[in-house]
PDB file of C-alpha atoms and ligand atoms in Angstrom:
ATOM      1  CA  UNK F 680       0.016   0.020  -0.012  1.00 74.00           C
ATOM      2  CA  UNK F 681       1.334   3.492  -0.527  1.00 84.00           C
ATOM      3  CA  UNK F 682       1.781   6.269   1.969  1.00 94.00           C
ATOM      4  CA  UNK F 683      -1.535   7.997   1.899  1.00 97.00           C
ATOM      5  CA  UNK F 684      -5.136   6.719   1.795  1.00 98.00           C
ATOM      6  CA  UNK F 685      -8.515   8.428   1.676  1.00 98.00           C
ATOM      7  CA  UNK F 686     -11.047   7.665   4.336  1.00 98.00           C
ATOM      8  CA  UNK F 687     -14.483   9.342   4.419  1.00 97.00           C
ATOM      9  CA  UNK F 688     -13.266  12.882   3.521  1.00 97.00           C
ATOM     10  CA  UNK F 689      -9.756  12.750   4.867  1.00 97.00           C
ATOM     11  CA  UNK F 690      -6.440  12.015   3.256  1.00 98.00           C
ATOM     12  CA  UNK F 691      -4.555  10.146   5.926  1.00 98.00           C
ATOM     13  CA  UNK F 692      -1.352   8.193   6.322  1.00 97.00           C
ATOM     14  CA  UNK F 693      -2.249   4.672   5.493  1.00 97.00           C
ATOM     15  CA  UNK F 694      -0.669   3.454   8.728  1.00 96.00           C
ATOM     16  CA  UNK F 695      -3.071   5.720  10.700  1.00 95.00           C
ATOM     17  CA  UNK F 696      -6.178   4.935   8.491  1.00 96.00           C
ATOM     18  CA  UNK F 697      -9.140   3.345  10.218  1.00 96.00           C
ATOM     19  CA  UNK F 698     -12.724   2.623   9.850  1.00 96.00           C
ATOM     20  CA  UNK F 699     -15.615   2.410  12.363  1.00 97.00           C
ATOM     21  CA  UNK F 700     -16.204  -1.089  13.841  1.00 97.00           C
ATOM     22  CA  UNK F 701     -19.911  -0.705  12.991  1.00 97.00           C
ATOM     23  CA  UNK F 702     -19.300  -0.078   9.329  1.00 98.00           C
ATOM     24  CA  UNK F 703     -21.625  -2.428   7.403  1.00 98.00           C
ATOM     25  CA  UNK F 704     -18.771  -3.283   5.053  1.00 98.00           C
ATOM     26  CA  UNK F 705     -16.819  -4.673   7.886  1.00 97.00           C
ATOM     27  CA  UNK F 706     -19.715  -6.490   9.599  1.00 98.00           C
ATOM     28  CA  UNK F 707     -21.909  -7.680   6.594  1.00 98.00           C
ATOM     29  CA  UNK F 708     -19.659  -7.221   3.500  1.00 98.00           C
ATOM     30  CA  UNK F 709     -22.461  -4.752   2.574  1.00 98.00           C
ATOM     31  CA  UNK F 710     -20.431  -2.836  -0.022  1.00 98.00           C
ATOM     32  CA  UNK F 711     -18.903  -2.662  -3.444  1.00 98.00           C
ATOM     33  CA  UNK F 712     -15.485  -2.028  -4.926  1.00 98.00           C
ATOM     34  CA  UNK F 713     -13.429  -1.232  -7.953  1.00 98.00           C
ATOM     35  CA  UNK F 714      -9.757  -1.688  -8.879  1.00 98.00           C
ATOM     36  CA  UNK F 715      -8.448   0.624 -11.523  1.00 97.00           C
ATOM     37  CA  UNK F 716      -4.950   0.509 -13.142  1.00 96.00           C
ATOM     38  CA  UNK F 717      -2.801   3.624 -13.082  1.00 96.00           C
ATOM     39  CA  UNK F 718      -0.436   4.149 -16.041  1.00 95.00           C
ATOM     40  CA  UNK F 719       1.562   7.367 -16.212  1.00 95.00           C
ATOM     41  CA  UNK F 720      -0.664   8.886 -13.507  1.00 95.00           C
ATOM     42  CA  UNK F 721      -3.641   8.145 -15.676  1.00 96.00           C
ATOM     43  CA  UNK F 722      -6.571   6.058 -14.477  1.00 97.00           C
ATOM     44  CA  UNK F 723      -7.034   3.357 -17.262  1.00 96.00           C
ATOM     45  CA  UNK F 724     -10.662   3.107 -18.544  1.00 97.00           C
ATOM     46  CA  UNK F 725     -11.742   5.208 -15.436  1.00 97.00           C
ATOM     47  CA  UNK F 726     -15.271   6.041 -16.863  1.00 97.00           C
ATOM     48  CA  UNK F 727     -16.061   2.330 -17.567  1.00 97.00           C
ATOM     49  CA  UNK F 728     -15.048   1.550 -14.044  1.00 98.00           C
ATOM     50  CA  UNK F 729     -17.179   4.349 -12.753  1.00 98.00           C
ATOM     51  CA  UNK F 730     -20.128   3.091 -14.761  1.00 98.00           C
ATOM     52  CA  UNK F 731     -19.806  -0.392 -13.274  1.00 98.00           C
ATOM     53  CA  UNK F 732     -19.464   1.089  -9.861  1.00 98.00           C
ATOM     54  CA  UNK F 733     -22.607   2.921 -10.442  1.00 98.00           C
ATOM     55  CA  UNK F 734     -24.359  -0.150 -11.422  1.00 98.00           C
ATOM     56  CA  UNK F 735     -23.185  -2.161  -8.350  1.00 98.00           C
ATOM     57  CA  UNK F 736     -24.333   0.664  -6.055  1.00 98.00           C
ATOM     58  CA  UNK F 737     -27.646   0.898  -7.787  1.00 98.00           C
ATOM     59  CA  UNK F 738     -28.331  -2.974  -7.653  1.00 98.00           C
ATOM     60  CA  UNK F 739     -27.725  -2.904  -3.877  1.00 98.00           C
ATOM     61  CA  UNK F 740     -29.434   0.428  -3.329  1.00 97.00           C
ATOM     62  CA  UNK F 741     -26.327   2.073  -1.803  1.00 98.00           C
ATOM     63  CA  UNK F 742     -26.174   5.844  -2.368  1.00 97.00           C
ATOM     64  CA  UNK F 743     -23.113   7.316  -3.929  1.00 98.00           C
ATOM     65  CA  UNK F 744     -20.924   8.920  -1.179  1.00 98.00           C
ATOM     66  CA  UNK F 745     -20.184  11.937  -3.279  1.00 98.00           C
ATOM     67  CA  UNK F 746     -20.854  13.019  -6.846  1.00 97.00           C
ATOM     68  CA  UNK F 747     -19.246  10.936  -9.498  1.00 97.00           C
ATOM     69  CA  UNK F 748     -17.345  13.930 -10.626  1.00 97.00           C
ATOM     70  CA  UNK F 749     -15.910  14.506  -7.123  1.00 98.00           C
ATOM     71  CA  UNK F 750     -14.867  10.931  -6.965  1.00 98.00           C
ATOM     72  CA  UNK F 751     -12.567  11.725  -9.938  1.00 98.00           C
ATOM     73  CA  UNK F 752     -11.144  14.674  -8.186  1.00 98.00           C
ATOM     74  CA  UNK F 753     -10.488  12.703  -5.020  1.00 98.00           C
ATOM     75  CA  UNK F 754      -8.615  10.091  -6.896  1.00 98.00           C
ATOM     76  CA  UNK F 755      -6.498  12.559  -8.763  1.00 98.00           C
ATOM     77  CA  UNK F 756      -5.472  14.265  -5.498  1.00 98.00           C
ATOM     78  CA  UNK F 757      -4.684  10.966  -3.897  1.00 98.00           C
ATOM     79  CA  UNK F 758      -2.436   9.894  -6.837  1.00 97.00           C
ATOM     80  CA  UNK F 759      -0.652  13.234  -6.571  1.00 97.00           C
ATOM     81  CA  UNK F 760      -0.243  12.889  -2.789  1.00 97.00           C
ATOM     82  CA  UNK F 761       1.273   9.555  -3.129  1.00 97.00           C
ATOM     83  CA  UNK F 762       3.404  10.473  -6.251  1.00 97.00           C
ATOM     84  CA  UNK F 763       1.767   7.445  -7.911  1.00 96.00           C
ATOM     85  CA  UNK F 764       2.444   7.164 -11.613  1.00 95.00           C
ATOM     86  CA  UNK F 765       2.081   3.431 -12.038  1.00 94.00           C
ATOM     87  CA  UNK F 766       0.097   0.838 -10.067  1.00 95.00           C
ATOM     88  CA  UNK F 767      -3.535   0.621  -9.114  1.00 96.00           C
ATOM     89  CA  UNK F 768      -6.178   2.185  -6.895  1.00 97.00           C
ATOM     90  CA  UNK F 769      -8.788   0.387  -4.791  1.00 98.00           C
ATOM     91  CA  UNK F 770     -12.064   2.033  -4.163  1.00 98.00           C
ATOM     92  CA  UNK F 771     -14.507   0.671  -1.622  1.00 98.00           C
ATOM     93  CA  UNK F 772     -18.032   2.123  -0.934  1.00 98.00           C
ATOM     94  CA  UNK F 773     -20.122   0.461   1.875  1.00 98.00           C
ATOM     95  CA  UNK F 774     -23.626   1.213   3.155  1.00 98.00           C
ATOM     96  CA  UNK F 775     -21.973   2.999   6.044  1.00 98.00           C
ATOM     97  CA  UNK F 776     -22.037   2.958   9.849  1.00 97.00           C
ATOM     98  CA  UNK F 777     -25.158   1.737  11.748  1.00 97.00           C
ATOM     99  CA  UNK F 778     -26.017  -0.319  14.737  1.00 95.00           C
ATOM    100  CA  UNK F 779     -25.775  -3.959  13.777  1.00 96.00           C
ATOM    101  CA  UNK F 780     -29.005  -5.232  12.228  1.00 96.00           C
ATOM    102  CA  UNK F 781     -29.239  -7.173   9.013  1.00 98.00           C
ATOM    103  CA  UNK F 782     -31.871  -5.017   7.312  1.00 98.00           C
ATOM    104  CA  UNK F 783     -30.913  -1.647   5.757  1.00 97.00           C
ATOM    105  CA  UNK F 784     -30.475   0.950   8.595  1.00 95.00           C
ATOM    106  CA  UNK F 785     -33.543   3.126   9.168  1.00 90.00           C
ATOM    107  CA  UNK F 786     -31.485   5.748  10.727  1.00 87.00           C
ATOM    108  CA  UNK F 787     -29.715   8.319   8.553  1.00 87.00           C
ATOM    109  CA  UNK F 788     -26.431   6.895   7.461  1.00 92.00           C
ATOM    110  CA  UNK F 789     -23.749   7.985   4.983  1.00 96.00           C
ATOM    111  CA  UNK F 790     -22.152   5.646   2.627  1.00 98.00           C
ATOM    112  CA  UNK F 791     -18.354   5.056   3.502  1.00 98.00           C
ATOM    113  CA  UNK F 792     -15.785   5.765   0.951  1.00 98.00           C
ATOM    114  CA  UNK F 793     -12.168   4.370   1.305  1.00 98.00           C
ATOM    115  CA  UNK F 794      -9.493   4.584  -1.300  1.00 98.00           C
ATOM    116  CA  UNK F 795      -6.100   2.958  -1.094  1.00 98.00           C
ATOM    117  CA  UNK F 796      -3.222   3.041  -3.732  1.00 97.00           C
ATOM    118  CA  UNK F 797      -0.935   0.259  -4.631  1.00 96.00           C
ATOM    119  CA  UNK F 798       2.314   0.606  -6.419  1.00 92.00           C
ATOM    120  CA  UNK F 799       1.992  -2.863  -7.814  1.00 80.00           C
ATOM    121  CA  UNK F 800      -0.890  -3.663 -10.035  1.00 66.00           C
ATOM    122  CA  UNK F 801       0.701  -4.605 -13.251  1.00 80.00           C
ATOM    123  CA  UNK F 802       1.306  -8.232 -14.071  1.00 92.00           C
ATOM    124  CA  UNK F 803       4.685  -9.897 -13.876  1.00 92.00           C
ATOM    125  CA  UNK F 804       6.361  -9.703 -17.359  1.00 93.00           C
ATOM    126  CA  UNK F 805       7.606 -13.267 -16.685  1.00 96.00           C
ATOM    127  CA  UNK F 806       4.031 -14.610 -16.347  1.00 97.00           C
ATOM    128  CA  UNK F 807       2.982 -12.701 -19.441  1.00 97.00           C
ATOM    129  CA  UNK F 808       5.966 -14.113 -21.352  1.00 97.00           C
ATOM    130  CA  UNK F 809       5.643 -17.760 -20.250  1.00 98.00           C
ATOM    131  CA  UNK F 810       1.976 -17.917 -19.550  1.00 98.00           C
ATOM    132  CA  UNK F 811       0.436 -19.277 -16.332  1.00 98.00           C
ATOM    133  CA  UNK F 812      -1.452 -22.347 -15.138  1.00 98.00           C
ATOM    134  CA  UNK F 813      -4.946 -22.575 -13.824  1.00 98.00           C
ATOM    135  CA  UNK F 814      -6.820 -25.178 -11.797  1.00 98.00           C
ATOM    136  CA  UNK F 815     -10.669 -25.710 -11.816  1.00 98.00           C
ATOM    137  CA  UNK F 816     -12.876 -25.475  -8.778  1.00 98.00           C
ATOM    138  CA  UNK F 817     -16.619 -26.081  -8.260  1.00 98.00           C
ATOM    139  CA  UNK F 818     -18.621 -22.988  -8.644  1.00 98.00           C
ATOM    140  CA  UNK F 819     -19.998 -22.179  -5.124  1.00 97.00           C
ATOM    141  CA  UNK F 820     -20.763 -18.367  -5.231  1.00 98.00           C
ATOM    142  CA  UNK F 821     -24.063 -16.532  -4.945  1.00 98.00           C
ATOM    143  CA  UNK F 822     -26.250 -15.694  -7.950  1.00 97.00           C
ATOM    144  CA  UNK F 823     -25.398 -12.127  -8.397  1.00 98.00           C
ATOM    145  CA  UNK F 824     -21.854 -12.206  -9.499  1.00 98.00           C
ATOM    146  CA  UNK F 825     -22.508  -9.300 -11.899  1.00 98.00           C
ATOM    147  CA  UNK F 826     -22.288  -7.093  -8.666  1.00 98.00           C
ATOM    148  CA  UNK F 827     -18.774  -6.218  -7.712  1.00 98.00           C
ATOM    149  CA  UNK F 828     -19.424  -6.923  -4.042  1.00 98.00           C
ATOM    150  CA  UNK F 829     -16.683  -7.007  -1.331  1.00 98.00           C
ATOM    151  CA  UNK F 830     -18.153 -10.254  -0.229  1.00 98.00           C
ATOM    152  CA  UNK F 831     -15.309 -12.384  -1.769  1.00 98.00           C
ATOM    153  CA  UNK F 832     -14.917 -15.397   0.580  1.00 98.00           C
ATOM    154  CA  UNK F 833     -15.479 -18.091  -2.201  1.00 98.00           C
ATOM    155  CA  UNK F 834     -13.074 -16.273  -4.450  1.00 98.00           C
ATOM    156  CA  UNK F 835     -10.578 -16.087  -1.595  1.00 98.00           C
ATOM    157  CA  UNK F 836     -10.837 -19.735  -1.063  1.00 98.00           C
ATOM    158  CA  UNK F 837     -10.486 -20.515  -4.763  1.00 98.00           C
ATOM    159  CA  UNK F 838      -7.459 -18.408  -5.111  1.00 98.00           C
ATOM    160  CA  UNK F 839      -5.927 -20.054  -2.088  1.00 98.00           C
ATOM    161  CA  UNK F 840      -6.514 -23.442  -3.711  1.00 98.00           C
ATOM    162  CA  UNK F 841      -4.663 -22.173  -6.783  1.00 98.00           C
ATOM    163  CA  UNK F 842      -1.832 -21.029  -4.716  1.00 98.00           C
ATOM    164  CA  UNK F 843      -1.609 -24.364  -2.829  1.00 98.00           C
ATOM    165  CA  UNK F 844      -1.682 -26.174  -6.156  1.00 98.00           C
ATOM    166  CA  UNK F 845       1.086 -24.083  -7.722  1.00 98.00           C
ATOM    167  CA  UNK F 846      -1.330 -22.359 -10.051  1.00 98.00           C
ATOM    168  CA  UNK F 847      -1.847 -18.661 -10.785  1.00 98.00           C
ATOM    169  CA  UNK F 848      -5.646 -18.754 -10.834  1.00 98.00           C
ATOM    170  CA  UNK F 849      -8.747 -20.921 -10.339  1.00 98.00           C
ATOM    171  CA  UNK F 850     -11.458 -21.151 -12.870  1.00 98.00           C
ATOM    172  CA  UNK F 851     -14.981 -21.812 -11.430  1.00 98.00           C
ATOM    173  CA  UNK F 852     -16.865 -24.661 -13.184  1.00 98.00           C
ATOM    174  CA  UNK F 853     -20.687 -24.775 -12.864  1.00 98.00           C
ATOM    175  CA  UNK F 854     -23.124 -27.825 -12.817  1.00 98.00           C
ATOM    176  CA  UNK F 855     -23.266 -27.909 -16.704  1.00 98.00           C
ATOM    177  CA  UNK F 856     -19.442 -28.253 -16.608  1.00 98.00           C
ATOM    178  CA  UNK F 857     -18.893 -24.802 -18.231  1.00 98.00           C
ATOM    179  CA  UNK F 858     -16.331 -22.384 -16.975  1.00 98.00           C
ATOM    180  CA  UNK F 859     -17.909 -19.256 -15.546  1.00 98.00           C
ATOM    181  CA  UNK F 860     -14.850 -17.132 -14.700  1.00 98.00           C
ATOM    182  CA  UNK F 861     -11.766 -17.003 -12.470  1.00 98.00           C
ATOM    183  CA  UNK F 862     -11.565 -16.019  -8.797  1.00 98.00           C
ATOM    184  CA  UNK F 863     -10.589 -12.453  -9.969  1.00 98.00           C
ATOM    185  CA  UNK F 864     -10.370 -12.727 -13.810  1.00 98.00           C
ATOM    186  CA  UNK F 865     -12.500 -13.557 -16.821  1.00 99.00           C
ATOM    187  CA  UNK F 866     -11.877 -16.677 -18.934  1.00 99.00           C
ATOM    188  CA  UNK F 867     -11.316 -16.920 -22.682  1.00 99.00           C
ATOM    189  CA  UNK F 868     -10.356 -19.570 -25.174  1.00 98.00           C
ATOM    190  CA  UNK F 869      -9.180 -19.451 -28.751  1.00 98.00           C
ATOM    191  CA  UNK F 870     -10.557 -21.994 -31.257  1.00 98.00           C
ATOM    192  CA  UNK F 871      -8.974 -23.149 -34.564  1.00 94.00           C
ATOM    193  CA  UNK F 872      -9.073 -20.274 -37.052  1.00 93.00           C
ATOM    194  CA  UNK F 873      -8.606 -17.712 -34.274  1.00 95.00           C
ATOM    195  CA  UNK F 874     -12.208 -17.439 -32.992  1.00 98.00           C
ATOM    196  CA  UNK F 875     -12.315 -16.021 -29.485  1.00 98.00           C
ATOM    197  CA  UNK F 876     -14.795 -17.445 -27.054  1.00 98.00           C
ATOM    198  CA  UNK F 877     -15.744 -15.884 -23.704  1.00 98.00           C
ATOM    199  CA  UNK F 878     -18.831 -16.311 -21.540  1.00 98.00           C
ATOM    200  CA  UNK F 879     -21.590 -13.672 -22.001  1.00 98.00           C
ATOM    201  CA  UNK F 880     -22.263 -11.149 -19.286  1.00 98.00           C
ATOM    202  CA  UNK F 881     -25.261 -11.815 -17.042  1.00 97.00           C
ATOM    203  CA  UNK F 882     -25.746 -12.639 -13.306  1.00 98.00           C
ATOM    204  CA  UNK F 883     -23.183 -15.482 -13.300  1.00 97.00           C
ATOM    205  CA  UNK F 884     -20.039 -13.533 -14.060  1.00 98.00           C
ATOM    206  CA  UNK F 885     -18.607 -10.118 -13.327  1.00 98.00           C
ATOM    207  CA  UNK F 886     -18.651  -7.973 -16.502  1.00 98.00           C
ATOM    208  CA  UNK F 887     -14.810  -7.284 -16.471  1.00 98.00           C
ATOM    209  CA  UNK F 888     -13.818  -3.958 -17.850  1.00 98.00           C
ATOM    210  CA  UNK F 889     -10.709  -5.675 -19.385  1.00 98.00           C
ATOM    211  CA  UNK F 890     -12.997  -8.218 -21.050  1.00 98.00           C
ATOM    212  CA  UNK F 891     -15.218  -5.424 -22.300  1.00 98.00           C
ATOM    213  CA  UNK F 892     -12.340  -3.393 -23.789  1.00 98.00           C
ATOM    214  CA  UNK F 893     -10.716  -6.506 -25.184  1.00 98.00           C
ATOM    215  CA  UNK F 894     -13.869  -7.430 -27.143  1.00 98.00           C
ATOM    216  CA  UNK F 895     -13.831  -4.013 -28.773  1.00 98.00           C
ATOM    217  CA  UNK F 896     -10.077  -4.131 -29.508  1.00 98.00           C
ATOM    218  CA  UNK F 897     -10.127  -7.606 -30.905  1.00 98.00           C
ATOM    219  CA  UNK F 898     -13.242  -6.840 -33.120  1.00 98.00           C
ATOM    220  CA  UNK F 899     -11.345  -3.754 -34.394  1.00 97.00           C
ATOM    221  CA  UNK F 900      -8.595  -6.053 -35.462  1.00 96.00           C
ATOM    222  CA  UNK F 901     -11.078  -8.406 -37.103  1.00 96.00           C
ATOM    223  CA  UNK F 902     -11.100 -11.212 -34.641  1.00 97.00           C
ATOM    224  CA  UNK F 903     -14.329 -13.004 -34.396  1.00 98.00           C
ATOM    225  CA  UNK F 904     -15.523 -12.908 -30.829  1.00 98.00           C
ATOM    226  CA  UNK F 905     -18.342 -15.269 -29.756  1.00 98.00           C
ATOM    227  CA  UNK F 906     -19.898 -14.638 -26.253  1.00 98.00           C
ATOM    228  CA  UNK F 907     -21.138 -18.099 -25.102  1.00 98.00           C
ATOM    229  CA  UNK F 908     -20.490 -20.478 -22.223  1.00 98.00           C
ATOM    230  CA  UNK F 909     -17.715 -22.997 -22.955  1.00 98.00           C
ATOM    231  CA  UNK F 910     -16.893 -26.338 -21.243  1.00 98.00           C
ATOM    232  CA  UNK F 911     -13.709 -27.518 -19.477  1.00 98.00           C
ATOM    233  CA  UNK F 912     -13.360 -30.100 -22.313  1.00 98.00           C
ATOM    234  CA  UNK F 913     -13.480 -27.340 -24.916  1.00 98.00           C
ATOM    235  CA  UNK F 914     -10.877 -25.369 -23.045  1.00 98.00           C
ATOM    236  CA  UNK F 915      -8.591 -28.322 -22.856  1.00 98.00           C
ATOM    237  CA  UNK F 916      -8.976 -28.877 -26.562  1.00 98.00           C
ATOM    238  CA  UNK F 917      -8.570 -25.205 -27.429  1.00 98.00           C
ATOM    239  CA  UNK F 918      -5.686 -23.772 -29.455  1.00 98.00           C
ATOM    240  CA  UNK F 919      -5.039 -21.160 -26.765  1.00 98.00           C
ATOM    241  CA  UNK F 920      -6.478 -19.891 -23.491  1.00 98.00           C
ATOM    242  CA  UNK F 921      -6.057 -16.617 -21.576  1.00 98.00           C
ATOM    243  CA  UNK F 922      -7.526 -14.759 -18.852  1.00 98.00           C
ATOM    244  CA  UNK F 923      -8.139 -11.066 -18.406  1.00 98.00           C
ATOM    245  CA  UNK F 924      -8.344  -8.525 -15.527  1.00 98.00           C
ATOM    246  CA  UNK F 925      -7.251  -5.068 -14.653  1.00 96.00           C
ATOM    247  CA  UNK F 926      -4.197  -6.331 -12.900  1.00 95.00           C
ATOM    248  CA  UNK F 927      -3.465  -9.247 -15.220  1.00 97.00           C
ATOM    249  CA  UNK F 928      -3.990  -7.572 -18.655  1.00 97.00           C
ATOM    250  CA  UNK F 929      -4.255 -10.465 -21.256  1.00 98.00           C
ATOM    251  CA  UNK F 930      -2.587 -13.372 -19.408  1.00 98.00           C
ATOM    252  CA  UNK F 931      -1.837 -16.461 -21.484  1.00 98.00           C
ATOM    253  CA  UNK F 932      -2.980 -19.720 -19.830  1.00 98.00           C
ATOM    254  CA  UNK F 933      -0.715 -22.649 -20.856  1.00 98.00           C
ATOM    255  CA  UNK F 934      -2.001 -25.278 -18.534  1.00 98.00           C
ATOM    256  CA  UNK F 935      -5.392 -26.324 -16.912  1.00 98.00           C
ATOM    257  CA  UNK F 936      -5.502 -28.852 -14.209  1.00 98.00           C
ATOM    258  CA  UNK F 937      -1.989 -29.979 -15.160  1.00 98.00           C
ATOM    259  CA  UNK F 938      -2.847 -30.441 -18.876  1.00 98.00           C
ATOM    260  CA  UNK F 939      -1.040 -28.537 -21.505  1.00 98.00           C
ATOM    261  CA  UNK F 940      -3.169 -26.198 -23.723  1.00 98.00           C
ATOM    262  CA  UNK F 941      -2.188 -26.017 -27.342  1.00 94.00           C
ATOM    263  CA  UNK F 942       1.606 -26.137 -27.624  1.00 93.00           C
ATOM    264  CA  UNK F 943       2.021 -25.409 -24.000  1.00 96.00           C
ATOM    265  CA  UNK F 944       3.462 -21.925 -24.603  1.00 97.00           C
ATOM    266  CA  UNK F 945       1.604 -18.548 -25.145  1.00 98.00           C
ATOM    267  CA  UNK F 946      -0.083 -18.604 -28.558  1.00 97.00           C
ATOM    268  CA  UNK F 947      -0.017 -15.953 -31.244  1.00 97.00           C
ATOM    269  CA  UNK F 948      -3.504 -14.789 -30.632  1.00 98.00           C
ATOM    270  CA  UNK F 949      -3.011 -14.196 -26.950  1.00 98.00           C
ATOM    271  CA  UNK F 950       0.300 -12.420 -27.712  1.00 98.00           C
ATOM    272  CA  UNK F 951      -1.379 -10.213 -30.338  1.00 98.00           C
ATOM    273  CA  UNK F 952      -4.221  -9.272 -27.983  1.00 98.00           C
ATOM    274  CA  UNK F 953      -1.825  -8.527 -25.095  1.00 98.00           C
ATOM    275  CA  UNK F 954       0.096  -6.297 -27.379  1.00 98.00           C
ATOM    276  CA  UNK F 955      -3.040  -4.525 -28.446  1.00 98.00           C
ATOM    277  CA  UNK F 956      -4.186  -4.139 -24.928  1.00 98.00           C
ATOM    278  CA  UNK F 957      -0.879  -2.621 -23.983  1.00 97.00           C
ATOM    279  CA  UNK F 958      -1.130  -0.091 -26.786  1.00 97.00           C
ATOM    280  CA  UNK F 959      -4.655   0.843 -25.584  1.00 97.00           C
ATOM    281  CA  UNK F 960      -3.177   1.641 -22.132  1.00 96.00           C
ATOM    282  CA  UNK F 961      -0.420   3.673 -23.588  1.00 95.00           C
ATOM    283  CA  UNK F 962      -2.733   5.566 -25.975  1.00 92.00           C
ATOM    284  CA  UNK F 963      -5.411   6.288 -23.269  1.00 88.00           C
ATOM    285  CA  UNK F 964      -2.611   7.859 -21.120  1.00 82.00           C
ATOM    286  CA  UNK F 965      -1.592  10.101 -24.008  1.00 79.00           C
ATOM    287  CA  UNK F 966      -5.082  11.191 -24.873  1.00 73.00           C
TER     288      UNK F 966
HETATM  289  C1  PLP S1403     -14.760 -12.334 -10.125  1.00 54.58           C
HETATM  290  C2  PLP S1403     -14.045 -11.398 -11.114  1.00 54.58           C
HETATM  291  N1  PLP S1403     -14.161 -11.570 -12.497  1.00 54.58           N
HETATM  292  C3  PLP S1403     -13.589 -10.791 -13.312  1.00 54.58           C
HETATM  293  C4  PLP S1403     -12.697  -9.787 -12.996  1.00 54.58           C
HETATM  294  C5  PLP S1403     -12.092  -8.944 -13.998  1.00 54.58           C
HETATM  295  O1  PLP S1403     -12.529  -7.734 -14.062  1.00 54.58           O
HETATM  296  P1  PLP S1403     -11.814  -6.402 -14.438  1.00 54.58           P
HETATM  297  O2  PLP S1403     -11.228  -6.681 -15.851  1.00 54.58           O
HETATM  298  O3  PLP S1403     -12.688  -5.327 -14.354  1.00 54.58           O
HETATM  299  O4  PLP S1403     -10.613  -6.231 -13.559  1.00 54.58           O
HETATM  300  C6  PLP S1403     -12.508  -9.542 -11.506  1.00 54.58           C
HETATM  301  C7  PLP S1403     -11.728  -8.518 -11.146  1.00 54.58           C
HETATM  302  O5  PLP S1403     -11.610  -8.299  -9.969  1.00 54.58           O
HETATM  303  C8  PLP S1403     -13.180 -10.390 -10.621  1.00 54.58           C
HETATM  304  O6  PLP S1403     -13.084 -10.239  -9.396  1.00 54.58           O
END
């Protein structure tokens, strides 16, 4: 974490930052979050992240803690205060502080806003070059995965399972044996002829901003993108596989459950899309 954080109106030293013990985010995971990449002091795809934040808040009936425009100002000030040019920011908004009852508080509460910065946030170049492995786990999350909720226990458990099995990520598999998404990433495969397949958005996955952007970038380069569920079997037989997220960019997947995908090294399509995504980050910082 970097030196300064923002907590409910104050820019404070991260080591001194604290939240109320009755914050509903702390007690009920009653809140939402966003992670945005920072490149050359520029917030990558900021407006798309703000749109998704707005959607998450609206779905849970949590009021914005400030105007959307003001959130942009706070973020810019915090980046400056931390001298942060490259890394990521974490934004968390919860329903606020109230005496502990499950239902929404009837007393007047204010949504809590906490922002922290991280000097890391870009993927390791070694992983991008060599590709990573994933393991599959049974889907066990709630039915509103489209909301970017701070309630992440199944995702935490799934990532821990990956770590314990020497993998980079876990991919959740539902009862139909299709892959929904990763613990903190979206899943893709590449079929013969270069067709890209990724699950359509809906309530069973988070609509990743990287996923959204990559569909646009890939189509602009004449890749055919099909949004449909795909099975583990299809993934194992695919030419290539990769995953996407704000902090993983376009990460080639070379192994699933110990089985090699394609030739076992990052394929040309994944590499071309990673290159295109990097260009997008650079161009958007220049704009
Ligand atoms: C469950 C899940 N799916 C997908 C993603 C990728 O989303 P994005 O590309 O916006 O980082 C994330 C990111 O945190 C996630 O938690």
